[in-house]
mmCIF file of C-alpha atoms and ligand atoms in Angstrom:
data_model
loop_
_atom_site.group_PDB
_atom_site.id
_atom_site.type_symbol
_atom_site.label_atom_id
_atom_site.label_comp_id
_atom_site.label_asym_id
_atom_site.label_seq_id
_atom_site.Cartn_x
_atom_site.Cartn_y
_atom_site.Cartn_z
ATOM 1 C CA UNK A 1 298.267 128.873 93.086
ATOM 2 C CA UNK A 2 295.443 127.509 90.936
ATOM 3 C CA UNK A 3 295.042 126.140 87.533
ATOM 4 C CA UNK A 4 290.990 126.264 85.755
ATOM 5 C CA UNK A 5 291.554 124.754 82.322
ATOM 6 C CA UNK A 6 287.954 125.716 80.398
ATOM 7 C CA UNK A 7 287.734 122.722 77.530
ATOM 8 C CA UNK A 8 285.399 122.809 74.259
ATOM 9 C CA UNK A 9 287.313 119.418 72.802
ATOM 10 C CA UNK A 10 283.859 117.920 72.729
ATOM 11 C CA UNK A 11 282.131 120.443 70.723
ATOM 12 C CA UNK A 12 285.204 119.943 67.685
ATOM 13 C CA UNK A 13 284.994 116.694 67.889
ATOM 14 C CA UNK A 14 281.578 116.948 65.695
ATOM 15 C CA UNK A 15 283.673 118.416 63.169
ATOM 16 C CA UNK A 16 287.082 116.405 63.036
ATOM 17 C CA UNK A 17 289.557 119.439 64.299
ATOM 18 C CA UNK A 18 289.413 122.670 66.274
ATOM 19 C CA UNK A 19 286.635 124.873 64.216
ATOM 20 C CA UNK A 20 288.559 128.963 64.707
ATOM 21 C CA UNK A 21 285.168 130.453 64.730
ATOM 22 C CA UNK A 22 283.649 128.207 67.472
ATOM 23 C CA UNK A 23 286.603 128.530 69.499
ATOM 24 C CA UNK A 24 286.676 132.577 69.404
ATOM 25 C CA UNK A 25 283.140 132.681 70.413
ATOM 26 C CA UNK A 26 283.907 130.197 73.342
ATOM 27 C CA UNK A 27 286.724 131.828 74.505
ATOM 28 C CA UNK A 28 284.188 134.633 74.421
ATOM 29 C CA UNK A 29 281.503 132.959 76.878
ATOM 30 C CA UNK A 30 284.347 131.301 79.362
ATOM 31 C CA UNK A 31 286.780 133.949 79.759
ATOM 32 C CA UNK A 32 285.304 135.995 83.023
ATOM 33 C CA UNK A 33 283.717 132.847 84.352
ATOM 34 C CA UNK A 34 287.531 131.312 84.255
ATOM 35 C CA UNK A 35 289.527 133.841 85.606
ATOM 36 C CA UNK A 36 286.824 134.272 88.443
ATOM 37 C CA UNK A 37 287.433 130.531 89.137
ATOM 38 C CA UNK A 38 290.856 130.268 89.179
ATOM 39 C CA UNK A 39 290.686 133.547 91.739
ATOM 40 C CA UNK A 40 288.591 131.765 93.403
ATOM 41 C CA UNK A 41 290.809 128.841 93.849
ATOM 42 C CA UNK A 42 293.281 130.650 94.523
ATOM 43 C CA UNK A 43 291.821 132.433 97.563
ATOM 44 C CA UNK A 44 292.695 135.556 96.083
ATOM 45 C CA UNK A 45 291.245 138.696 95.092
ATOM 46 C CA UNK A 46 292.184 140.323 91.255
ATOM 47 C CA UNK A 47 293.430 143.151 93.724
ATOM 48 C CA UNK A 48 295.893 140.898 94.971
ATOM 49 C CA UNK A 49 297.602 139.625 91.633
ATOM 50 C CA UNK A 50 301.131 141.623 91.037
ATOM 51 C CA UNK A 51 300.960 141.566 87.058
ATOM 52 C CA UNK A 52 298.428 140.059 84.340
ATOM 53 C CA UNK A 53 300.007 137.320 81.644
ATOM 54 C CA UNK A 54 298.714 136.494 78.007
ATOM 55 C CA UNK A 55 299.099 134.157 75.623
ATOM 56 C CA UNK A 56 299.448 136.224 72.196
ATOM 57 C CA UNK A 57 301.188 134.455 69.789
ATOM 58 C CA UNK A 58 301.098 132.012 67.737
ATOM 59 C CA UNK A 59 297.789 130.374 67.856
ATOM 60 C CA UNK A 60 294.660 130.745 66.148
ATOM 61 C CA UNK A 61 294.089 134.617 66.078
ATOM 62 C CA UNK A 62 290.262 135.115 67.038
ATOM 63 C CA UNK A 63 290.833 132.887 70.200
ATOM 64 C CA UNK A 64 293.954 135.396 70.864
ATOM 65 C CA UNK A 65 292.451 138.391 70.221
ATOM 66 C CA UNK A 66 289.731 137.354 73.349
ATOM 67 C CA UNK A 67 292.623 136.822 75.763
ATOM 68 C CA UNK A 68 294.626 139.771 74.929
ATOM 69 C CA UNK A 69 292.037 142.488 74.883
ATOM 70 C CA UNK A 70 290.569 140.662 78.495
ATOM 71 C CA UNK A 71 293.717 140.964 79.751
ATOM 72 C CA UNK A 72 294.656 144.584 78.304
ATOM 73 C CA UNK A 73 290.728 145.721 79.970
ATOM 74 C CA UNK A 74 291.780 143.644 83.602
ATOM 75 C CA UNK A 75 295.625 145.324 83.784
ATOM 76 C CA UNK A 76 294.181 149.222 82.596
ATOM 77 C CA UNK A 77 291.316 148.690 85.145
ATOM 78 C CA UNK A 78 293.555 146.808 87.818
ATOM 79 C CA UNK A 79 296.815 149.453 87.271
ATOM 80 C CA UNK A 80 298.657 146.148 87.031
ATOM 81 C CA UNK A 81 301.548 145.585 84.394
ATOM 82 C CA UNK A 82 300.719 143.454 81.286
ATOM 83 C CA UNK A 83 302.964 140.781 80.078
ATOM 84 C CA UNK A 84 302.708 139.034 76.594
ATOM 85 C CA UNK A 85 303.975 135.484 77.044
ATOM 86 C CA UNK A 86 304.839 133.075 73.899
ATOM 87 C CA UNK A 87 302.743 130.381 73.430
ATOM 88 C CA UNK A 88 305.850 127.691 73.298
ATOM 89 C CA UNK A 89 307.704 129.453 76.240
ATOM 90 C CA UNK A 90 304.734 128.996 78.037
ATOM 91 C CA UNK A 91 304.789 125.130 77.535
ATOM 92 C CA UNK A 92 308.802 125.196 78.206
ATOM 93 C CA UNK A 93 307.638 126.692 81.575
ATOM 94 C CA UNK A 94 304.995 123.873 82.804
ATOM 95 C CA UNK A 95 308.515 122.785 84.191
ATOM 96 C CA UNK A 96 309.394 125.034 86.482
ATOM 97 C CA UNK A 97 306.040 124.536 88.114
ATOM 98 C CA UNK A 98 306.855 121.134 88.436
ATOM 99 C CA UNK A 99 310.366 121.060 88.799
ATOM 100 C CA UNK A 100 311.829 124.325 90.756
ATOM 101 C CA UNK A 101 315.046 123.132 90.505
ATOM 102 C CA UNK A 102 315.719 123.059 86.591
ATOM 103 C CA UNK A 103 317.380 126.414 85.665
ATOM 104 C CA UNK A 104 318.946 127.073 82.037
ATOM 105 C CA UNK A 105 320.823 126.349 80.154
ATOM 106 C CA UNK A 106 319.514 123.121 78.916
ATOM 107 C CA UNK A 107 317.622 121.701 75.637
ATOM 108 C CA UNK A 108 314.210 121.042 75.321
ATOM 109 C CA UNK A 109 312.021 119.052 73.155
ATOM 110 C CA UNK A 110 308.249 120.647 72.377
ATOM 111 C CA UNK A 111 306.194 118.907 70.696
ATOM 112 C CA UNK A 112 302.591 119.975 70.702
ATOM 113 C CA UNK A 113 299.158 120.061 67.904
ATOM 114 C CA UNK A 114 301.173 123.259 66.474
ATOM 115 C CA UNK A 115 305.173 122.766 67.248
ATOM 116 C CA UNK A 116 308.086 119.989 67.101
ATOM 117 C CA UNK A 117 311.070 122.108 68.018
ATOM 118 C CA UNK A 118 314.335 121.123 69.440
ATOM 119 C CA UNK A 119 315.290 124.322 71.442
ATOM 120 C CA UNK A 120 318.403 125.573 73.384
ATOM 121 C CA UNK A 121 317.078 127.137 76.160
ATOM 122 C CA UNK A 122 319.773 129.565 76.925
ATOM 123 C CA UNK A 123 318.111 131.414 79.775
ATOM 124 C CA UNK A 124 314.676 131.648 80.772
ATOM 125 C CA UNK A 125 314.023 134.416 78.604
ATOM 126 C CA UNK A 126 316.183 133.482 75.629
ATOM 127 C CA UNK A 127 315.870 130.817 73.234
ATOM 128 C CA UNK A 128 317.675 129.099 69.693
ATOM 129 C CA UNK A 129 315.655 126.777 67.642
ATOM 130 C CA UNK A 130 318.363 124.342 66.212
ATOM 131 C CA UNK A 131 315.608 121.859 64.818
ATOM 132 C CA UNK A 132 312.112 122.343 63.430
ATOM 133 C CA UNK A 133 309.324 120.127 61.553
ATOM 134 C CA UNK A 134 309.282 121.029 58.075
ATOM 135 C CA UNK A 135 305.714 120.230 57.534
ATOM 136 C CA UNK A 136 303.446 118.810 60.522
ATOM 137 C CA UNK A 137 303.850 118.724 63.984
ATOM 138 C CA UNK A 138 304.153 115.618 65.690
ATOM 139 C CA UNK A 139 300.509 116.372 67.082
ATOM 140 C CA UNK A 140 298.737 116.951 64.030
ATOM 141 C CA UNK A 141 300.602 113.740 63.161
ATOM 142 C CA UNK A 142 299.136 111.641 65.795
ATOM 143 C CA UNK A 143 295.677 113.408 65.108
ATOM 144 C CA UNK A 144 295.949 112.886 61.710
ATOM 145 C CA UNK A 145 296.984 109.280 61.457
ATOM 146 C CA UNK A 146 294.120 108.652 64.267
ATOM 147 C CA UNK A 147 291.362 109.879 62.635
ATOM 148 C CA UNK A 148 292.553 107.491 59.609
ATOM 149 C CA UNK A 149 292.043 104.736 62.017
ATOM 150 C CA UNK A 150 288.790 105.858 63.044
ATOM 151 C CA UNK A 151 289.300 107.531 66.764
ATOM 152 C CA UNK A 152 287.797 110.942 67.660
ATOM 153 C CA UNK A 153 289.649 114.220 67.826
ATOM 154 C CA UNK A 154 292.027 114.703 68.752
ATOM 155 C CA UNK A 155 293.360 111.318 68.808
ATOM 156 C CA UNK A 156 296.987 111.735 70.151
ATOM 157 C CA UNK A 157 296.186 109.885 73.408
ATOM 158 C CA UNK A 158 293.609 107.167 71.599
ATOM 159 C CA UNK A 159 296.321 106.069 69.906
ATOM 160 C CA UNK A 160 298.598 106.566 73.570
ATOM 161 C CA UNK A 161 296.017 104.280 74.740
ATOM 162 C CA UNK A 162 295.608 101.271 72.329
ATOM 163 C CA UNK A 163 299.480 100.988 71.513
ATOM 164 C CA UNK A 164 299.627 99.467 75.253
ATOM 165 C CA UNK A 165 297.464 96.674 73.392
ATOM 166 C CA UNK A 166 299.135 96.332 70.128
ATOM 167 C CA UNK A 167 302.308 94.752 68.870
ATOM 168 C CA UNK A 168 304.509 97.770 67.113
ATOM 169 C CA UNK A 169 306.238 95.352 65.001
ATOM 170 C CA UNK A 170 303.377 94.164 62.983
ATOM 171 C CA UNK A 171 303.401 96.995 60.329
ATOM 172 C CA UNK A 172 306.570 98.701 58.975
ATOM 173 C CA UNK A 173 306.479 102.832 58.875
ATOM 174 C CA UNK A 174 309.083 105.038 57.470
ATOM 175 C CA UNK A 175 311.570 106.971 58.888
ATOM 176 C CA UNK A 176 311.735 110.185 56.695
ATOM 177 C CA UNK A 177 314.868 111.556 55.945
ATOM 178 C CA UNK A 178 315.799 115.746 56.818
ATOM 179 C CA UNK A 179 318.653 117.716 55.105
ATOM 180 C CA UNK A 180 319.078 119.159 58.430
ATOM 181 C CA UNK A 181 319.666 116.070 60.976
ATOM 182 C CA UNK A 182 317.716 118.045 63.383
ATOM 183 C CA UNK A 183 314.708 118.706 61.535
ATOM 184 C CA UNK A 184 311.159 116.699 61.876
ATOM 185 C CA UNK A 185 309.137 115.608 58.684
ATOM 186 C CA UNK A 186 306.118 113.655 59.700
ATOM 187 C CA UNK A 187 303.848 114.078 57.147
ATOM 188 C CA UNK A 188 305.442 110.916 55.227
ATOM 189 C CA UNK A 189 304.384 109.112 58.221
ATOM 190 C CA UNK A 190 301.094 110.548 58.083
ATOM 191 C CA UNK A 191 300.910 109.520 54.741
ATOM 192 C CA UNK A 192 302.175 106.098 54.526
ATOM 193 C CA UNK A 193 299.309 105.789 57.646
ATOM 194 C CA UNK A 194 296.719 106.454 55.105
ATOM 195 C CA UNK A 195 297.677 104.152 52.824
ATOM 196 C CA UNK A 196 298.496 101.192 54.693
ATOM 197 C CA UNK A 197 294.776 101.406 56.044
ATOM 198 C CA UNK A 198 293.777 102.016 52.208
ATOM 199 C CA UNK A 199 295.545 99.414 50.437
ATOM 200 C CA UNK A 200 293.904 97.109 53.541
ATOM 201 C CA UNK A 201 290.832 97.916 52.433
ATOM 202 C CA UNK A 202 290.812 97.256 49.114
ATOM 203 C CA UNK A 203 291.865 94.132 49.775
ATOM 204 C CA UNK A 204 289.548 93.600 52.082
ATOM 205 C CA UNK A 205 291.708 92.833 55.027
ATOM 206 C CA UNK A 206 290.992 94.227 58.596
ATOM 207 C CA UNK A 207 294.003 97.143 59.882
ATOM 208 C CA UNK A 208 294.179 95.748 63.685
ATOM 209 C CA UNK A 209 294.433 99.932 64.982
ATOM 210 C CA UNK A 210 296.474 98.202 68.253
ATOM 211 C CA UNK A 211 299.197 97.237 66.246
ATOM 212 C CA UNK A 212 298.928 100.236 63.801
ATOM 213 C CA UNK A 213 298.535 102.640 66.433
ATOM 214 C CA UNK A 214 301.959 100.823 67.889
ATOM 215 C CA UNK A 215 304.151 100.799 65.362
ATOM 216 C CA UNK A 216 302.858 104.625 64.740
ATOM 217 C CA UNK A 217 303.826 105.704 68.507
ATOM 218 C CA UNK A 218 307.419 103.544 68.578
ATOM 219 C CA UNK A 219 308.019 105.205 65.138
ATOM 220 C CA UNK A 220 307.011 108.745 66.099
ATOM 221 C CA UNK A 221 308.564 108.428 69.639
ATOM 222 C CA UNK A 222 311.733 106.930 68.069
ATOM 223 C CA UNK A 223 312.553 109.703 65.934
ATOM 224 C CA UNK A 224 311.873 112.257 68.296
ATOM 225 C CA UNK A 225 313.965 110.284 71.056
ATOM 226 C CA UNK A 226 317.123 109.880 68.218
ATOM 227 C CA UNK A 227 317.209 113.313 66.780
ATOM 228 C CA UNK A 228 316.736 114.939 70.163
ATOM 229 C CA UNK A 229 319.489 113.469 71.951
ATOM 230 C CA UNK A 230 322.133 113.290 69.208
ATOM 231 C CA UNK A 231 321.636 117.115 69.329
ATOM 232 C CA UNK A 232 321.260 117.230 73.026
ATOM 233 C CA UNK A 233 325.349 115.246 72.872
ATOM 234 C CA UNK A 234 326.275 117.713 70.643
ATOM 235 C CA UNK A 235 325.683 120.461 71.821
ATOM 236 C CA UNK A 236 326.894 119.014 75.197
ATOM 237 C CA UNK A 237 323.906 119.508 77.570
ATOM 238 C CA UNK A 238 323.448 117.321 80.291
ATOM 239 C CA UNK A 239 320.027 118.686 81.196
ATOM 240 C CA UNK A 240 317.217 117.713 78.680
ATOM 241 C CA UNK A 241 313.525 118.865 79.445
ATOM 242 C CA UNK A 242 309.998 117.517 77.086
ATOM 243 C CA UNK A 243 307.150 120.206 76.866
ATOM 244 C CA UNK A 244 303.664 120.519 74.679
ATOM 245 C CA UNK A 245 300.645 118.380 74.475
ATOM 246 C CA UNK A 246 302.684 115.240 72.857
ATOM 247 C CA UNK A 247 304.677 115.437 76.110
ATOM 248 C CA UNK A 248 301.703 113.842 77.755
ATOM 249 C CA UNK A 249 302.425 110.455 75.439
ATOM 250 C CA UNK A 250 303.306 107.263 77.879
ATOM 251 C CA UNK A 251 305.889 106.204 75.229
ATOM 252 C CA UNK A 252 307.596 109.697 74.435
ATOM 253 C CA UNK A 253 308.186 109.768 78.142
ATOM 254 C CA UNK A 254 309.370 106.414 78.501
ATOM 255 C CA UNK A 255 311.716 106.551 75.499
ATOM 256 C CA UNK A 256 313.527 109.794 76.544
ATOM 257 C CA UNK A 257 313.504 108.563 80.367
ATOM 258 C CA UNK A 258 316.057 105.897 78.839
ATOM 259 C CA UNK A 259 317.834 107.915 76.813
ATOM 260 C CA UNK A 260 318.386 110.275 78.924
ATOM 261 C CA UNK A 261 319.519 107.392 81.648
ATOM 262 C CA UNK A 262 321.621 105.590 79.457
ATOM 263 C CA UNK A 263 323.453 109.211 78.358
ATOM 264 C CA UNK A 264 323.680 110.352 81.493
ATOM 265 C CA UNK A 265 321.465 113.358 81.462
ATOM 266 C CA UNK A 266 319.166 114.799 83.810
ATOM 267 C CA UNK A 267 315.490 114.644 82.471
ATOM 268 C CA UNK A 268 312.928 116.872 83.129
ATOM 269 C CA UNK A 269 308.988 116.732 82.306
ATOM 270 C CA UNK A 270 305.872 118.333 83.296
ATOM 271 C CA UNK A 271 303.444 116.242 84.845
ATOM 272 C CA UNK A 272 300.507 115.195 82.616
ATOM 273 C CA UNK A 273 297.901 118.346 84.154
ATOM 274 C CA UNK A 274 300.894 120.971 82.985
ATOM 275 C CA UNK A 275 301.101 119.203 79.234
ATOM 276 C CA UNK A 276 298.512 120.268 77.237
ATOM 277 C CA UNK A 277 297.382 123.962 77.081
ATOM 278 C CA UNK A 278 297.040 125.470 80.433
ATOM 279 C CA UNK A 279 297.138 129.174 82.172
ATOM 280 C CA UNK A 280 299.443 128.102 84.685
ATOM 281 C CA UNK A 281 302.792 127.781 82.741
ATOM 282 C CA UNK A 282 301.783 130.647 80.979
ATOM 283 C CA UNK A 283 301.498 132.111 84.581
ATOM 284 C CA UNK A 284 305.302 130.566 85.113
ATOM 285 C CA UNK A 285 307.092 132.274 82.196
ATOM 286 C CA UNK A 286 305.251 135.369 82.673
ATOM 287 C CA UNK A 287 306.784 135.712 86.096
ATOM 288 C CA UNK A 288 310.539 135.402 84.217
ATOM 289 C CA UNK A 289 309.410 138.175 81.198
ATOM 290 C CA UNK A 290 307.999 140.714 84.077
ATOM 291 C CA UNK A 291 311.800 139.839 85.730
ATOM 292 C CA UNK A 292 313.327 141.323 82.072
ATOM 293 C CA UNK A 293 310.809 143.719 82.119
ATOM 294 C CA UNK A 294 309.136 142.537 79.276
ATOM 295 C CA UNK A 295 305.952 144.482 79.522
ATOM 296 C CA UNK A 296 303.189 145.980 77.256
ATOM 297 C CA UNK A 297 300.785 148.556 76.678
ATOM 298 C CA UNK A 298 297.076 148.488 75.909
ATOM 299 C CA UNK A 299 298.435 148.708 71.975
ATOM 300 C CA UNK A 300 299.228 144.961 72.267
ATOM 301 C CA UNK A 301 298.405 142.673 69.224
ATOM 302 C CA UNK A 302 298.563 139.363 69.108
ATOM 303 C CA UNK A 303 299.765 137.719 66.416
ATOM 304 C CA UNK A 304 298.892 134.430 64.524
ATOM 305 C CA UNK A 305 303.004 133.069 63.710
ATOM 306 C CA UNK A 306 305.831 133.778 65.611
ATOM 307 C CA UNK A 307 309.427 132.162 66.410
ATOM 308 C CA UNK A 308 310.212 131.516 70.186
ATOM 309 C CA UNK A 309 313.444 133.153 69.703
ATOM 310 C CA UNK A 310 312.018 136.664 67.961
ATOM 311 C CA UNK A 311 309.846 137.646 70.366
ATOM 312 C CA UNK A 312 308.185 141.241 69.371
ATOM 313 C CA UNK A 313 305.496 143.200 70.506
HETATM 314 O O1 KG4 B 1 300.033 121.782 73.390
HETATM 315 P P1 KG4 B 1 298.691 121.291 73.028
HETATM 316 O O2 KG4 B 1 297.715 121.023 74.139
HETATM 317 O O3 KG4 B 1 298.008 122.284 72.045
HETATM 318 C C1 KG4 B 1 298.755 122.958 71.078
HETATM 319 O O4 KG4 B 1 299.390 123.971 71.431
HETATM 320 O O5 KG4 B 1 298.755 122.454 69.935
HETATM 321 O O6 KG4 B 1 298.904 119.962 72.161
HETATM 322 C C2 KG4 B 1 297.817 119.265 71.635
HETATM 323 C C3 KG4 B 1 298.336 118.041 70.903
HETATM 324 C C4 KG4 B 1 297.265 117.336 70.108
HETATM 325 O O7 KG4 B 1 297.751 117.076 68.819
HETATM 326 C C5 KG4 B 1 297.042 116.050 70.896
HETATM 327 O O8 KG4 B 1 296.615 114.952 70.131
HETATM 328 C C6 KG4 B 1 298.419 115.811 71.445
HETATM 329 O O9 KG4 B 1 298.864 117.087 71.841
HETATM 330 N N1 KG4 B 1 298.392 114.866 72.585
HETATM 331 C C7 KG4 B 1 298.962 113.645 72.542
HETATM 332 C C8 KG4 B 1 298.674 113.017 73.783
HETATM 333 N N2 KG4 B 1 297.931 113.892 74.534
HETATM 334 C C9 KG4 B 1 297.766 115.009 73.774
HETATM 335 N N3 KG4 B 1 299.688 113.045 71.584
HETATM 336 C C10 KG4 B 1 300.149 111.819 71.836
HETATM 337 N N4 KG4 B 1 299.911 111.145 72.991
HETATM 338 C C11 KG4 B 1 299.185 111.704 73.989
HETATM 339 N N5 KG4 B 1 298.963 111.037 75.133
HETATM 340 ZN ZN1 ZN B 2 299.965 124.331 73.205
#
């Protein structure tokens, strides 16, 4: 009914990355002036609202701790129930908002500053990981890799934008290789990033970032695309669905679009507001936990790690 996303990306940017103390004590200052907003918006009263969701796990704990024990204070004082919603199911769910249609089962592809994951989603409250980065996410990839090219945090969509400008067959990346087909390893990638750009400047050469930033983007996208749908085909789903930040990349979303055309699957994504971190699909798969009666008491935690598929609290 409304969506108020409170940002602090320009107050990390000063320091490279997301700084956990900075971002406790915003979370801190925006939380009451956010969920007043997005009542607001909303035309409703707290009164009004049948159940309060949360975020508590995984993520950075101090900025967890703030929602949960907001949320633990609004649902004692409201008499409302409180539902604990996984981060990653949340960003599985930005598609239901957009796309009311798409039920499970099908397999979906997060990829976010935190996750790569290839999951079966079985229902809407049950999950199996059958593929998982075994160092960095494809996020901290992109972030990584564009802060060695000299773009500001985080530089996912920097690079997005000036791979429409470059030529991705300039420079040559690798394609690292997984024991399990399934699994992601990008911090080769990362790596070889680094010191291409290096080895350019010890020779004194200029790295043109278009083309890097290309050849970067058709790499990443490519591996995500391959791995995705050979397990999509076979597992035999004919429904595949994209979620997390990454989702918002123009050539991810291209790439599968085709893939999923020339396979014959139905392919669903979240439009770009629902991509990166919002309340709203947290909103959407706390309506499907309250369903399984997947509520909490006031001694929730949350909780720094935690699968998709062993949900506890
Ligand atoms: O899901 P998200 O908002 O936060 C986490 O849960 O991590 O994902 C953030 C990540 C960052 O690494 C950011 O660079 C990346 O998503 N991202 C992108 C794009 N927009 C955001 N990566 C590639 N292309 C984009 N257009
Ligand atoms: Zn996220």
């Amino acid at each position: 009914m409304s969506s108020v996303v409170a940002t602090q990306i320009e107050e990390h940017k000063l320091y490279g990355g997301v700084v956990p103390e900075i971002a406790s004590r915003r979370h801190c200052e925006s939380i009451c002036a956010v969920v007043a907003e997005a009542l607001e918006k909303a035309e409703m009263t707290a009164e009004e609202v049948d159940a309060i969701g949360v975020t508590f796990a995984p993520g950075l704990i101090g900025a967890l701790l703030v929602g949960v024990n907001y949320a633990k204070s609004l649902a004692f004082g409201l008499s409302k129930p409180l539902i604990p919603v996984h981060h990653i199911r949340g960003h599985i769910a930005a598609n239901y908002l957009a796309h009311p249609e798409l039920e499970p089962p099908y397999m979906c592809l997060v990829a976010s500053g935190g996750h790569s994951h290839i999951v079966e989603v079985l229902d809407y409250t049950e999950f199996r990981v059958i593929g998982r980065t075994i160092d960095d996410a494809a996020g901290e990839c992109f972030d990584k890799a564009a802060r060695a090219m000299g773009f500001p945090y985080p530089g996912g969509k920097y690079i997005d934008e000036a791979s429409k400008l470059g030529d991705p067959t300039r420079y040559s990346l690798p394609d690292p290789h997984t024991q399990n087909p399934y699994d992601f390893s990008f911090s080769g990638l990362k790596t070889a990033v680094i010191n291409l750009i290096h080895n350019a400047e010890q020779k004194g050469e200029q790295i043109n970032a278009n083309d890097l930033s290309a050849a970067f983007q058709h790499t990443v996208c490519k591996i995500l695309e391959r791995k995705f749908i050979a397990a999509a085909r076979e597992k035999g789903y004919k429904k595949i669905a994209l979620a997390g930040g990454v989702a918002a990349n123009s050539g991810l979303r291209a790439s599968l679009e085709n893939a999923a055309r020339e396979n014959g699957m139905e392919f669903f994504l979240p439009p770009l507001s629902l991509c990166g971190d919002n309340a709203a699909m947290i909103g959407a798969q706390a309506f499907y936990e309250f369903q399984k009666g997947h509520i909490a008491d006031e001694s929730l935690n949350a909780f720094a790690t935690m699968s998709i598929d062993k949900v506890r609290f």
